[in-house]
PDB file of C-alpha atoms in Angstrom:
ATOM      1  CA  UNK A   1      -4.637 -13.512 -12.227  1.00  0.00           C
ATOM      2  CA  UNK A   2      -7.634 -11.166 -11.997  1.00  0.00           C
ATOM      3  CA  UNK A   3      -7.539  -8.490  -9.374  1.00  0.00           C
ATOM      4  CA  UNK A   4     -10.523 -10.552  -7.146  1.00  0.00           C
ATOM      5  CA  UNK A   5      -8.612 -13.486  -7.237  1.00  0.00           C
ATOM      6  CA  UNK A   6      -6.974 -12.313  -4.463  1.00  0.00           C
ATOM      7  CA  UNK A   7      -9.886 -11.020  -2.307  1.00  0.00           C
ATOM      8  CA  UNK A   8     -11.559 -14.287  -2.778  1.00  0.00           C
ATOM      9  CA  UNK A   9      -8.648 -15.965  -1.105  1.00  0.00           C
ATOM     10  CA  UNK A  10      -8.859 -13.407   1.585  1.00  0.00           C
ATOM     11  CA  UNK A  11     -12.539 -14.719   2.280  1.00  0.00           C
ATOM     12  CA  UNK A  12     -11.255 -17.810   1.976  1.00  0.00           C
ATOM     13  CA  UNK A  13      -8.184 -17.791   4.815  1.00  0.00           C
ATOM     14  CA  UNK A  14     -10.988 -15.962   7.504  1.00  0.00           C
ATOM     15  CA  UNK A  15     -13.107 -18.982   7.223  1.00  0.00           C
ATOM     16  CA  UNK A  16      -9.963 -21.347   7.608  1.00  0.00           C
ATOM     17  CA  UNK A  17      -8.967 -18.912  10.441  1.00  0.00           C
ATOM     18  CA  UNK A  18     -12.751 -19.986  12.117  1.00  0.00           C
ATOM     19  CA  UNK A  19     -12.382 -23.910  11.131  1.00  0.00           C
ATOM     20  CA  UNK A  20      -9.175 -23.879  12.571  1.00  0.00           C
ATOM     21  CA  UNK A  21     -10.084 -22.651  15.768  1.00  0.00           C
ATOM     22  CA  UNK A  22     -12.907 -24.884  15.759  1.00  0.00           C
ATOM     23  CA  UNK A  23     -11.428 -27.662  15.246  1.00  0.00           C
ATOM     24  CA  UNK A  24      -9.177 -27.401  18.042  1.00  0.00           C
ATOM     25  CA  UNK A  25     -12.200 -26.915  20.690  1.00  0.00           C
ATOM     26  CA  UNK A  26     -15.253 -29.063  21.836  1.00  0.00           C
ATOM     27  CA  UNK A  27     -16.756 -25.463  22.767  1.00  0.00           C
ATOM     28  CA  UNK A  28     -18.507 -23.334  19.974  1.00  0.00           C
ATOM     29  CA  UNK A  29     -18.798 -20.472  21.596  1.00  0.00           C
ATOM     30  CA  UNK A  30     -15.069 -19.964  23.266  1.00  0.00           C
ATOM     31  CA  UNK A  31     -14.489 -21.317  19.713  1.00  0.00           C
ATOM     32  CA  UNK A  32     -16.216 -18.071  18.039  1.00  0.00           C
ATOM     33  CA  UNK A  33     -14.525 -15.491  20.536  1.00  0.00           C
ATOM     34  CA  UNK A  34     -10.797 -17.288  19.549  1.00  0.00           C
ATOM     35  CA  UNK A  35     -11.607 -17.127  16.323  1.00  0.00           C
ATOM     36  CA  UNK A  36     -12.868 -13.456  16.759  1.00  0.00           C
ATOM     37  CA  UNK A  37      -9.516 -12.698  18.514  1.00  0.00           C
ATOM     38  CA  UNK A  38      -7.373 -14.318  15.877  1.00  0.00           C
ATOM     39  CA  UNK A  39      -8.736 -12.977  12.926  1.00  0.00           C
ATOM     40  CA  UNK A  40      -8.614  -8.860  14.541  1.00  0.00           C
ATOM     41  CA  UNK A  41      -4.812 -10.058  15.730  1.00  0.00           C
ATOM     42  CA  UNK A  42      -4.288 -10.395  11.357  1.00  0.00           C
ATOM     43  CA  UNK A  43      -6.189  -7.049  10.854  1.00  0.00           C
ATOM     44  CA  UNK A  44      -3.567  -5.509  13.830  1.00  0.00           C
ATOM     45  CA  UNK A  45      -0.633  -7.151  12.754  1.00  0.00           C
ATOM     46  CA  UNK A  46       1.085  -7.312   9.408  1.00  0.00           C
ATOM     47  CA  UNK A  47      -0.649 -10.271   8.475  1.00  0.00           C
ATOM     48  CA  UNK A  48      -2.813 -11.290   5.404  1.00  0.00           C
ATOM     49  CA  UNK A  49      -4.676  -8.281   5.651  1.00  0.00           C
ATOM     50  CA  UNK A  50      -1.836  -5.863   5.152  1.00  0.00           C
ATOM     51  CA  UNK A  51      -1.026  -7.720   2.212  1.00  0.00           C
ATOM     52  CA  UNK A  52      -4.526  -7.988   0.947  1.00  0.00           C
ATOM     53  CA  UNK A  53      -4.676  -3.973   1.210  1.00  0.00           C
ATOM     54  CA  UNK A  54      -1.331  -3.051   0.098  1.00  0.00           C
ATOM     55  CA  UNK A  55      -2.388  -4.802  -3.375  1.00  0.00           C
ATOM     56  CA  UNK A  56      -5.923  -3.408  -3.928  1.00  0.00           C
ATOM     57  CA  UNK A  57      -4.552  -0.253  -3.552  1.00  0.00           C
ATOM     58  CA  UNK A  58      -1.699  -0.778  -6.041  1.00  0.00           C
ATOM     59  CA  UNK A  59      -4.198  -2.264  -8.123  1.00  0.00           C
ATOM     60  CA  UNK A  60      -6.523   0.517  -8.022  1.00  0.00           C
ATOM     61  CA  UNK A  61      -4.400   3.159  -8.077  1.00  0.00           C
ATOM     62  CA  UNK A  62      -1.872   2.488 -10.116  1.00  0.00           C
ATOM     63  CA  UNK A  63      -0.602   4.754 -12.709  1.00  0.00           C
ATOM     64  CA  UNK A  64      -3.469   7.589 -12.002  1.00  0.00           C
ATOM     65  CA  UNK A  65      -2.371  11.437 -12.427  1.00  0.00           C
ATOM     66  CA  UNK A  66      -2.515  13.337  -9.385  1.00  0.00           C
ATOM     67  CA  UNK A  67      -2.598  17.195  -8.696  1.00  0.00           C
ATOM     68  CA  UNK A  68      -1.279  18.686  -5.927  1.00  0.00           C
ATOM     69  CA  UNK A  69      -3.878  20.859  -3.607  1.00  0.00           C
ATOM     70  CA  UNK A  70      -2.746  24.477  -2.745  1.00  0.00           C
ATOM     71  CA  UNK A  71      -1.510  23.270   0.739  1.00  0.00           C
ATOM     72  CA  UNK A  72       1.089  21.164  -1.246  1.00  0.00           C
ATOM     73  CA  UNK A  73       2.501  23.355  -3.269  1.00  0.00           C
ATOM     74  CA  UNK A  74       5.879  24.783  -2.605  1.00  0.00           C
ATOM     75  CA  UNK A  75       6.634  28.484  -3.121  1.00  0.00           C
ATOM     76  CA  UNK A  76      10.310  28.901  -4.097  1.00  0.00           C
ATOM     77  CA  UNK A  77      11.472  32.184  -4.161  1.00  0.00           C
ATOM     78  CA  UNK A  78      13.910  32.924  -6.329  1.00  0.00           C
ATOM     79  CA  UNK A  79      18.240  33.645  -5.169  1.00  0.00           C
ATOM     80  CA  UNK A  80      19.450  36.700  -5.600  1.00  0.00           C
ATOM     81  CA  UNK A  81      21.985  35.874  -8.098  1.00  0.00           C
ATOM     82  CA  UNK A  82      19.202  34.591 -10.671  1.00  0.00           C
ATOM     83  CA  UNK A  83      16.952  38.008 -10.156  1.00  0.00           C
ATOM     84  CA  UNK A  84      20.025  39.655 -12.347  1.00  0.00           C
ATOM     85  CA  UNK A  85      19.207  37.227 -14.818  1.00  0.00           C
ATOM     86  CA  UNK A  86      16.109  38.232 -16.228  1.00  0.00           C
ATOM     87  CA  UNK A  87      16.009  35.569 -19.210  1.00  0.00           C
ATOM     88  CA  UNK A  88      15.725  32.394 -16.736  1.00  0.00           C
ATOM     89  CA  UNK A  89      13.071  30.656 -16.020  1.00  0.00           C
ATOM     90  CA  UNK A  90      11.377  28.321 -13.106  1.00  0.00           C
ATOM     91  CA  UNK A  91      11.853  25.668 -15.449  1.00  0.00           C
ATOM     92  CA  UNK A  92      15.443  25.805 -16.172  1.00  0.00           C
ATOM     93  CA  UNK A  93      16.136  26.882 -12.897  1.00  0.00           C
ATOM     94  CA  UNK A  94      14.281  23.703 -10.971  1.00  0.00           C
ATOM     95  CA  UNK A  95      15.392  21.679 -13.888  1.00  0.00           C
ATOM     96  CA  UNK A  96      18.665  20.084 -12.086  1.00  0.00           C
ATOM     97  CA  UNK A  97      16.419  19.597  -8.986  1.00  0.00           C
ATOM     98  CA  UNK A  98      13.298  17.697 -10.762  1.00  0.00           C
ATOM     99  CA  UNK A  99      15.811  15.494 -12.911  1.00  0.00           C
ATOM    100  CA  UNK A 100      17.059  13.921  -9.170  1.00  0.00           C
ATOM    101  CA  UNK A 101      14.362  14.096  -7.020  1.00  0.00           C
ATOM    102  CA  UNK A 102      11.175  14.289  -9.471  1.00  0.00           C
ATOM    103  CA  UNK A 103       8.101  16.616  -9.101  1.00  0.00           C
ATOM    104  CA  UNK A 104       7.264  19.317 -11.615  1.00  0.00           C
ATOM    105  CA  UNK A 105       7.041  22.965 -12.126  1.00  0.00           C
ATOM    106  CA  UNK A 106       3.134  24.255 -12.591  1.00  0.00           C
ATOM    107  CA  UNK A 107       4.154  28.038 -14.356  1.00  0.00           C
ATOM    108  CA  UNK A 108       7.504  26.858 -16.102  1.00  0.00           C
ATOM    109  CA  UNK A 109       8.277  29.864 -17.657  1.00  0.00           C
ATOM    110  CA  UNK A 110       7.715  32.493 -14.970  1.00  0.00           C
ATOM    111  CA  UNK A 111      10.671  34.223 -15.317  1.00  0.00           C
ATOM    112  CA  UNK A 112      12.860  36.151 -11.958  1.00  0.00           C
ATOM    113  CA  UNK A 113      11.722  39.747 -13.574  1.00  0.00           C
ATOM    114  CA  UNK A 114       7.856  39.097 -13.119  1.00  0.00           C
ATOM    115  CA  UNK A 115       8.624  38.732  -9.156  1.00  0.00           C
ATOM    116  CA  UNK A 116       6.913  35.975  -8.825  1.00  0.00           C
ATOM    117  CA  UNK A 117       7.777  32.706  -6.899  1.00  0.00           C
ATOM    118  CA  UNK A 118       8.030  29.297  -8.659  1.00  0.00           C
ATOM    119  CA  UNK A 119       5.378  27.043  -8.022  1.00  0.00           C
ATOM    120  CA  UNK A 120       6.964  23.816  -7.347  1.00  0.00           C
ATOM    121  CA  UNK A 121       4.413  20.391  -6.701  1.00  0.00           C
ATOM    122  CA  UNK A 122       6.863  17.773  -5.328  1.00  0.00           C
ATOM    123  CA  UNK A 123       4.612  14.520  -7.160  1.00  0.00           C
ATOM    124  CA  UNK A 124       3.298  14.112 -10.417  1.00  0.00           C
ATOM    125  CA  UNK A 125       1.981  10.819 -10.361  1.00  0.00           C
ATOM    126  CA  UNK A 126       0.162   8.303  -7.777  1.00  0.00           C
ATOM    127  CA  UNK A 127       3.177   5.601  -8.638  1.00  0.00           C
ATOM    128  CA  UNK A 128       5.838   8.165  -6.361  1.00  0.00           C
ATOM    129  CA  UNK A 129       2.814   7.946  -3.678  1.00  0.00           C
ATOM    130  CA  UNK A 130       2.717   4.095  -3.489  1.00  0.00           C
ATOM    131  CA  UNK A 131       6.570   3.755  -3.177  1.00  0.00           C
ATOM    132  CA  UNK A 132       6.598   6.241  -0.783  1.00  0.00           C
ATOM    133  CA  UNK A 133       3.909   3.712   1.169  1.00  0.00           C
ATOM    134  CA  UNK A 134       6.003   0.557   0.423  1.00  0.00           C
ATOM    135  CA  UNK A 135       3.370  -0.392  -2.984  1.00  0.00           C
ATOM    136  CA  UNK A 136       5.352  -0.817  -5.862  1.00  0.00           C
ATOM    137  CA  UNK A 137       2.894  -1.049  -8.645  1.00  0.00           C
ATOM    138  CA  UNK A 138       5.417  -3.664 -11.067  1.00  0.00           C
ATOM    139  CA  UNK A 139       4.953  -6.064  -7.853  1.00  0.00           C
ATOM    140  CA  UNK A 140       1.435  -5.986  -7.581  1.00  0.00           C
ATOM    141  CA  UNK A 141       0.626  -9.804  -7.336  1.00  0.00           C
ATOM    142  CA  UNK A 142       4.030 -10.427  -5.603  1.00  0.00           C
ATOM    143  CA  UNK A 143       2.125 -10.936  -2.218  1.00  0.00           C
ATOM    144  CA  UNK A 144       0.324 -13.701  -3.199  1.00  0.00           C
ATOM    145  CA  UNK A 145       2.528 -16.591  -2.572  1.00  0.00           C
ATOM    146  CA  UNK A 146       2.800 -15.794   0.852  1.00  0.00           C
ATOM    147  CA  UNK A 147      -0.840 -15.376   1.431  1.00  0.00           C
ATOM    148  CA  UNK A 148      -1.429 -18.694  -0.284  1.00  0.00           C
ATOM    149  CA  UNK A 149       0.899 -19.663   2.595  1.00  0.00           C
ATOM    150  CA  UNK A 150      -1.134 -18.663   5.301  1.00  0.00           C
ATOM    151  CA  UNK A 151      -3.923 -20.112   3.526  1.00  0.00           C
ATOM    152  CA  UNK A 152      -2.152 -23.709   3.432  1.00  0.00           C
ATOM    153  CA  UNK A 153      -1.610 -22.764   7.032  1.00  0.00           C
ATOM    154  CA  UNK A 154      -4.812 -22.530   8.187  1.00  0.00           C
ATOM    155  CA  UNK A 155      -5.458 -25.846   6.620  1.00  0.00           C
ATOM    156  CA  UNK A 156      -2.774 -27.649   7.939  1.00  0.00           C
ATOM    157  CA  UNK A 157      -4.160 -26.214  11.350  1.00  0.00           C
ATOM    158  CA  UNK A 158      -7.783 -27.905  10.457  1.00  0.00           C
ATOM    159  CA  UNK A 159      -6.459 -30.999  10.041  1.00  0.00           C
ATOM    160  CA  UNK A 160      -3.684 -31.157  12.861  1.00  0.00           C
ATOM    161  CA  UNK A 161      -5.637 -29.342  15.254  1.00  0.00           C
ATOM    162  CA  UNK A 162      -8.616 -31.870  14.793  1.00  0.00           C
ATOM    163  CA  UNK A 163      -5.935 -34.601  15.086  1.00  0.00           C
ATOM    164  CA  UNK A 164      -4.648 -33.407  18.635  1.00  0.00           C
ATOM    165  CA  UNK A 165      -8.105 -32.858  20.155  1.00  0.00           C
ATOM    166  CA  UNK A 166     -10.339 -35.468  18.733  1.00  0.00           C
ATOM    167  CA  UNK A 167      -8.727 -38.197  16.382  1.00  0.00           C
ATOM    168  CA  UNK A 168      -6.386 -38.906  18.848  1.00  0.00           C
ATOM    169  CA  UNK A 169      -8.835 -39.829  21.517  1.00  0.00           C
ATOM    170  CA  UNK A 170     -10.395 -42.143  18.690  1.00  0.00           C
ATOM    171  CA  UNK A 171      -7.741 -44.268  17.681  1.00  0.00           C
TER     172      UNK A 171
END
């Protein structure tokens, strides 16, 4: 699966979205504003564009390094108890921290005796960012089964709708 695959089937469900609605009504231009309604309803909603979204960003920014600006950096000062202890550093000292909750020291071996704070950036990598937005990057085609559904949907909807309004009468 190539990472367009799935934007293609994105243009494809809005024009099902449009037949559908069009099918259903003798109209074309209450038809258009349905259509118009239905399709910013899946924008709104978490509908086949969330999906859509979710993956091209997983997709594009998967596994990409990522600095923290100055406004994200965290100055920890140091306790009082590790000030006696000249020989430590910020490294050691965050050391049990980053092993639990990640992130990374930028000046790992400012020690307490140069009075300086540690510099602590809580991410080192866009893959923390994504799961922190719901993207896991391992998963990144997972969503397409379900949008294949809403695809199918929409077809079904053609058909059935056209069935209701018009082949009925016929028969």
């Amino acid at each position: 699966m190539r990472p367009n695959d799935l934007l293609w089937l994105f243009f494809v469900f809005s024009a099902t979205v449009s037949q559908a609605t069009a099918a259903g009504l003798h109209d074309a231009l209450t038809a258009v504003n349905i259509a118009n309604l239905l399709f910013t309803l899946c924008q709104l909603l978490c509908g086949p564009r969330h999906l859509l979204h979710g993956r091209m960003v997983g997709a594009a920014l998967a596994d990409a390094p990522l600095r923290c600006a100055a406004v994200d950096l965290l100055h920890i000062p140091w306790p009082t108890a590790a000030q006696n202890h000249s020989t430590a550093s910020c490294g050691t000292y965050l050391a049990p921290y980053i092993q639990r909750a990640g992130g990374r020291v930028l000046r790992p071996n400012t020690t307490a005796a140069a009075g300086e704070n540690c510099i602590f950036c809580p991410v080192t990598d866009m893959n923390t960012m994504l799961a922190q937005l719901g993207i896991e990057v391992g998963m990144r085609w997972r969503d397409l089964g379900p949008f294949a559904v809403y695809l199918i949907m929409n077809i079904a909807g053609i058909f059935g709708l056209y069935w209701l309004t018009r082949g009925r009468r016929a028969s």
